[in-house]
Amino acid sequence: MSEPVILYEVVDHVAVITLNNPSRRQALSSEVLAALKERLSLIERDPAIKVVVLRSEGPVFSSGHDLREMVGSDEESYTCIFAECTDVMEAVRLLPQPVIAQVQGLATAAGCQLVATCDLAVASEDAGFCTPGVQIGLFCSTPAVALSRAVSSKHAMEMLLTGIPISASTALDWGLVNRVVPASQLEGTVMDLARHIARASSYTLGIGKQAFYRQLQVDRPVAYEIAQKTMVENLLAEDAKEGITAFLEKREPQWQS
């Protein structure tokens, strides 16, 4: 019986999704994308989960799309592949729970797109990032959507036009990742960060994440309108009332979510 393409466990309200196909360099095949989409849909509806960690085993975080699916097919098949990938990336962005990428190796093309899509990313010192499609005649146009929203347009275009990998330290300087740590500390650092975030109210995390991405898409006056309405809605929620009261009373809050 074949191994599942993704592994899953929940630790301290943190859902850990592990890409589990090292022999294919953790390629985001149609099978993997379908499994990720299904798992994210289940997580979205699970009130016990507060944070999600995306990780993989082996020397590669993800090599991107499975190139075997990119050869000798037709327009409809190609359209389905990219639509499926977009669905997964949008599921990560729209998930109420924050998602942290734990990057231990090379993240290439759609693998780099996945890192850029996650809310936070922590990388080991030996990780690398690249969008090398241009070198094989297939510009990384869909990875560019997430990449260009994570780093400056000049940095994104350098990666997209050259396909040259950047180091973890460069990714940190450019804003693609939040932290870079020794490989031996990667898992511990990610889980500490996830547990810290998980101490907050699920409701507050969800409403805040949603508002953050909504306001990014509009100009400043409209962004303030969105943020203001969100603050009011948030203040009327029971968890905000409890959190403020607990702070004033110098005690730990007891969240409803």
Tab-separated table of C-alpha atoms in Angstrom:
chain	number	residue	atom	x	y	z
A	1	MET	CA	0.000	0.000	0.000
A	2	SER	CA	1.417	3.411	-0.997
A	3	GLU	CA	2.228	6.097	1.541
A	4	PRO	CA	-0.186	9.060	1.811
A	5	VAL	CA	1.069	12.118	-0.069
A	6	ILE	CA	0.507	14.316	2.976
A	7	LEU	CA	0.719	13.537	6.688
A	8	TYR	CA	-1.350	15.239	9.359
A	9	GLU	CA	-1.355	15.667	13.126
A	10	VAL	CA	-2.631	18.151	15.694
A	11	VAL	CA	-0.452	19.255	18.620
A	12	ASP	CA	-1.584	21.862	21.175
A	13	HIS	CA	-4.263	23.279	18.816
A	14	VAL	CA	-1.664	23.447	16.010
A	15	ALA	CA	-2.391	21.456	12.841
A	16	VAL	CA	0.795	20.182	11.183
A	17	ILE	CA	0.550	19.270	7.488
A	18	THR	CA	3.607	17.489	6.087
A	19	LEU	CA	4.250	17.011	2.372
A	20	ASN	CA	5.213	13.349	2.121
A	21	ASN	CA	6.584	12.561	-1.334
A	22	PRO	CA	10.366	13.083	-1.089
A	23	SER	CA	11.075	10.762	-4.018
A	24	ARG	CA	9.292	13.318	-6.246
A	25	ARG	CA	10.968	16.268	-4.482
A	26	GLN	CA	7.660	17.135	-2.795
A	27	ALA	CA	6.141	18.110	-6.153
A	28	LEU	CA	2.692	19.677	-5.999
A	29	SER	CA	1.074	17.092	-8.240
A	30	SER	CA	-2.669	17.020	-8.843
A	31	GLU	CA	-2.912	14.297	-6.176
A	32	VAL	CA	-1.044	16.420	-3.622
A	33	LEU	CA	-3.044	19.541	-4.440
A	34	ALA	CA	-6.319	17.642	-4.060
A	35	ALA	CA	-5.184	16.253	-0.693
A	36	LEU	CA	-4.129	19.702	0.515
A	37	LYS	CA	-7.399	21.259	-0.594
A	38	GLU	CA	-9.418	18.609	1.217
A	39	ARG	CA	-7.360	18.895	4.409
A	40	LEU	CA	-7.541	22.707	4.471
A	41	SER	CA	-11.313	22.520	4.030
A	42	LEU	CA	-11.548	20.248	7.081
A	43	ILE	CA	-9.274	22.509	9.122
A	44	GLU	CA	-11.373	25.559	8.263
A	45	ARG	CA	-14.351	23.944	9.954
A	46	ASP	CA	-12.479	22.680	13.023
A	47	PRO	CA	-12.797	25.141	15.935
A	48	ALA	CA	-10.150	23.253	17.926
A	49	ILE	CA	-7.403	24.263	15.472
A	50	LYS	CA	-5.928	27.716	15.939
A	51	VAL	CA	-2.763	27.643	13.802
A	52	VAL	CA	-1.539	25.596	10.823
A	53	VAL	CA	2.047	24.612	10.019
A	54	LEU	CA	2.996	23.531	6.477
A	55	ARG	CA	6.223	21.530	6.286
A	56	SER	CA	7.908	18.706	4.400
A	57	GLU	CA	10.578	16.047	4.851
A	58	GLY	CA	13.836	15.679	2.961
A	59	PRO	CA	16.201	18.113	1.234
A	60	VAL	CA	13.454	19.924	-0.721
A	61	PHE	CA	10.511	21.861	0.715
A	62	SER	CA	8.705	21.640	-2.623
A	63	SER	CA	9.873	21.584	-6.236
A	64	GLY	CA	6.591	23.062	-7.462
A	65	HIS	CA	4.329	21.533	-10.093
A	66	ASP	CA	4.990	17.973	-11.225
A	67	LEU	CA	6.512	18.540	-14.674
A	68	ARG	CA	5.329	15.091	-15.769
A	69	GLU	CA	1.832	16.598	-15.775
A	70	MET	CA	3.010	19.486	-17.968
A	71	VAL	CA	3.992	17.468	-21.009
A	72	GLY	CA	1.833	16.227	-23.866
A	73	SER	CA	-1.542	17.255	-22.479
A	74	ASP	CA	-4.222	19.639	-23.721
A	75	GLU	CA	-5.506	23.095	-22.818
A	76	GLU	CA	-8.299	21.783	-20.602
A	77	SER	CA	-5.907	19.647	-18.555
A	78	TYR	CA	-3.431	22.485	-18.103
A	79	THR	CA	-6.249	24.832	-17.096
A	80	CYS	CA	-7.410	22.343	-14.457
A	81	ILE	CA	-3.900	21.979	-13.006
A	82	PHE	CA	-3.424	25.711	-12.495
A	83	ALA	CA	-6.976	26.207	-11.249
A	84	GLU	CA	-6.390	23.454	-8.699
A	85	CYS	CA	-3.178	25.105	-7.538
A	86	THR	CA	-4.877	28.495	-7.279
A	87	ASP	CA	-7.656	26.922	-5.210
A	88	VAL	CA	-5.075	25.633	-2.713
A	89	MET	CA	-3.222	28.943	-2.516
A	90	GLU	CA	-6.474	30.832	-1.975
A	91	ALA	CA	-7.584	28.282	0.616
A	92	VAL	CA	-4.410	29.074	2.576
A	93	ARG	CA	-5.021	32.812	2.304
A	94	LEU	CA	-8.719	32.620	3.169
A	95	LEU	CA	-8.319	30.109	5.984
A	96	PRO	CA	-9.301	31.760	9.279
A	97	GLN	CA	-6.328	30.161	11.004
A	98	PRO	CA	-2.853	31.664	10.475
A	99	VAL	CA	-0.586	29.434	8.367
A	100	ILE	CA	3.181	29.152	8.944
A	101	ALA	CA	5.524	27.689	6.314
A	102	GLN	CA	8.378	25.668	7.834
A	103	VAL	CA	11.010	25.678	5.085
A	104	GLN	CA	13.910	23.255	5.500
A	105	GLY	CA	15.169	23.071	1.902
A	106	LEU	CA	14.674	24.418	-1.591
A	107	ALA	CA	11.280	25.960	-2.434
A	108	THR	CA	10.947	26.163	-6.202
A	109	ALA	CA	8.297	27.690	-8.504
A	110	ALA	CA	4.876	26.755	-7.055
A	111	GLY	CA	6.740	25.623	-3.929
A	112	CYS	CA	8.048	29.174	-3.564
A	113	GLN	CA	4.511	30.375	-4.315
A	114	LEU	CA	3.261	28.284	-1.382
A	115	VAL	CA	5.802	29.884	0.972
A	116	ALA	CA	4.897	33.374	-0.253
A	117	THR	CA	1.191	32.600	0.212
A	118	CYS	CA	1.515	31.526	3.845
A	119	ASP	CA	0.929	34.202	6.484
A	120	LEU	CA	4.339	33.601	8.060
A	121	ALA	CA	7.443	31.678	7.028
A	122	VAL	CA	10.419	30.411	9.000
A	123	ALA	CA	13.392	28.974	7.113
A	124	SER	CA	16.491	27.030	8.026
A	125	GLU	CA	19.834	28.589	7.163
A	126	ASP	CA	20.316	26.140	4.284
A	127	ALA	CA	16.930	26.819	2.654
A	128	GLY	CA	16.696	28.392	-0.786
A	129	PHE	CA	14.026	29.956	-2.963
A	130	CYS	CA	13.673	30.302	-6.728
A	131	THR	CA	11.235	30.674	-9.604
A	132	PRO	CA	13.221	29.035	-12.423
A	133	GLY	CA	10.446	28.522	-14.969
A	134	VAL	CA	11.992	31.007	-17.398
A	135	GLN	CA	14.931	28.634	-17.797
A	136	ILE	CA	12.692	25.878	-19.212
A	137	GLY	CA	10.508	28.147	-21.323
A	138	LEU	CA	7.630	28.368	-18.833
A	139	PHE	CA	7.525	31.716	-17.019
A	140	CYS	CA	6.398	31.389	-13.376
A	141	SER	CA	3.341	33.587	-13.871
A	142	THR	CA	1.131	32.054	-11.188
A	143	PRO	CA	3.914	31.937	-8.560
A	144	ALA	CA	4.483	35.602	-9.405
A	145	VAL	CA	1.077	36.519	-7.971
A	146	ALA	CA	2.011	35.481	-4.435
A	147	LEU	CA	5.694	36.388	-4.779
A	148	SER	CA	4.976	39.956	-5.930
A	149	ARG	CA	2.757	40.473	-2.878
A	150	ALA	CA	5.454	39.247	-0.494
A	151	VAL	CA	8.512	41.102	-1.834
A	152	SER	CA	9.108	44.266	-3.837
A	153	SER	CA	8.392	44.190	-7.571
A	154	LYS	CA	12.112	44.629	-8.374
A	155	HIS	CA	13.083	41.643	-6.222
A	156	ALA	CA	10.224	39.551	-7.597
A	157	MET	CA	11.208	40.337	-11.181
A	158	GLU	CA	14.845	39.474	-10.482
A	159	MET	CA	13.767	36.034	-9.294
A	160	LEU	CA	11.304	35.575	-12.159
A	161	LEU	CA	13.598	36.797	-14.958
A	162	THR	CA	16.768	34.997	-13.867
A	163	GLY	CA	15.520	31.871	-12.099
A	164	ILE	CA	18.594	32.114	-9.869
A	165	PRO	CA	17.985	30.764	-6.332
A	166	ILE	CA	18.232	33.169	-3.430
A	167	SER	CA	19.526	32.153	-0.016
A	168	ALA	CA	17.537	32.113	3.191
A	169	SER	CA	19.350	35.235	4.388
A	170	THR	CA	18.434	37.078	1.171
A	171	ALA	CA	14.836	35.876	1.491
A	172	LEU	CA	14.826	37.354	4.999
A	173	ASP	CA	16.234	40.680	3.758
A	174	TRP	CA	13.637	40.800	0.952
A	175	GLY	CA	10.708	39.961	3.243
A	176	LEU	CA	9.872	36.532	1.825
A	177	VAL	CA	10.430	34.888	5.219
A	178	ASN	CA	10.102	36.133	8.799
A	179	ARG	CA	12.971	34.302	10.460
A	180	VAL	CA	16.029	32.236	9.560
A	181	VAL	CA	17.383	29.749	12.100
A	182	PRO	CA	19.857	26.842	12.201
A	183	ALA	CA	18.360	23.631	10.833
A	184	SER	CA	18.497	22.012	14.264
A	185	GLN	CA	16.281	24.782	15.669
A	186	LEU	CA	13.753	25.020	12.824
A	187	GLU	CA	10.990	22.758	14.125
A	188	GLY	CA	11.254	24.088	17.682
A	189	THR	CA	11.179	27.705	16.523
A	190	VAL	CA	8.115	27.126	14.342
A	191	MET	CA	6.205	25.271	17.028
A	192	ASP	CA	7.060	27.908	19.656
A	193	LEU	CA	5.759	30.593	17.304
A	194	ALA	CA	2.627	28.572	16.509
A	195	ARG	CA	1.892	27.907	20.193
A	196	HIS	CA	2.351	31.595	21.011
A	197	ILE	CA	-0.165	32.591	18.330
A	198	ALA	CA	-2.524	29.826	19.468
A	199	ARG	CA	-2.826	31.506	22.882
A	200	ALA	CA	-5.031	34.149	21.250
A	201	SER	CA	-8.767	33.919	20.595
A	202	SER	CA	-9.667	31.981	17.434
A	203	TYR	CA	-12.311	34.571	16.635
A	204	THR	CA	-9.819	37.417	16.928
A	205	LEU	CA	-7.219	35.650	14.784
A	206	GLY	CA	-9.796	34.920	12.086
A	207	ILE	CA	-11.388	38.356	11.875
A	208	GLY	CA	-7.961	39.998	11.946
A	209	LYS	CA	-6.472	37.841	9.194
A	210	GLN	CA	-9.508	38.389	6.964
A	211	ALA	CA	-9.421	42.162	7.426
A	212	PHE	CA	-5.668	42.318	6.823
A	213	TYR	CA	-5.896	40.769	3.364
A	214	ARG	CA	-9.022	42.705	2.426
A	215	GLN	CA	-7.440	46.065	3.217
A	216	LEU	CA	-4.291	45.188	1.264
A	217	GLN	CA	-6.316	45.061	-1.957
A	218	VAL	CA	-7.709	48.606	-1.825
A	219	ASP	CA	-6.450	52.166	-1.521
A	220	ARG	CA	-5.796	53.750	1.856
A	221	PRO	CA	-9.169	55.482	2.525
A	222	VAL	CA	-11.115	52.306	1.774
A	223	ALA	CA	-8.591	50.291	3.770
A	224	TYR	CA	-9.311	52.452	6.811
A	225	GLU	CA	-13.052	51.945	6.305
A	226	ILE	CA	-12.557	48.184	6.317
A	227	ALA	CA	-10.269	48.341	9.352
A	228	GLN	CA	-12.611	50.628	11.287
A	229	LYS	CA	-15.640	48.399	10.670
A	230	THR	CA	-13.586	45.384	11.678
A	231	MET	CA	-12.492	47.037	14.926
A	232	VAL	CA	-16.103	47.817	15.818
A	233	GLU	CA	-17.252	44.293	14.973
A	234	ASN	CA	-14.351	42.884	16.960
A	235	LEU	CA	-15.121	45.063	20.003
A	236	LEU	CA	-18.705	43.808	20.073
A	237	ALA	CA	-17.537	40.181	20.235
A	238	GLU	CA	-17.455	38.335	23.554
A	239	ASP	CA	-13.759	37.483	23.286
A	240	ALA	CA	-12.810	41.163	22.994
A	241	LYS	CA	-14.940	42.035	25.998
A	242	GLU	CA	-13.331	39.194	27.957
A	243	GLY	CA	-9.810	40.100	26.829
A	244	ILE	CA	-10.109	43.756	27.783
A	245	THR	CA	-11.725	42.922	31.119
A	246	ALA	CA	-9.031	40.334	31.884
A	247	PHE	CA	-6.302	42.856	31.063
A	248	LEU	CA	-7.832	45.468	33.381
A	249	GLU	CA	-8.290	42.864	36.106
A	250	LYS	CA	-4.719	41.585	35.608
A	251	ARG	CA	-5.710	37.971	34.916
A	252	GLU	CA	-5.522	35.494	32.052
A	253	PRO	CA	-8.468	35.716	29.603
A	254	GLN	CA	-10.849	32.803	29.188
A	255	TRP	CA	-11.666	32.741	25.487
A	256	GLN	CA	-14.916	31.412	24.115
A	257	SER	CA	-13.105	30.360	20.952
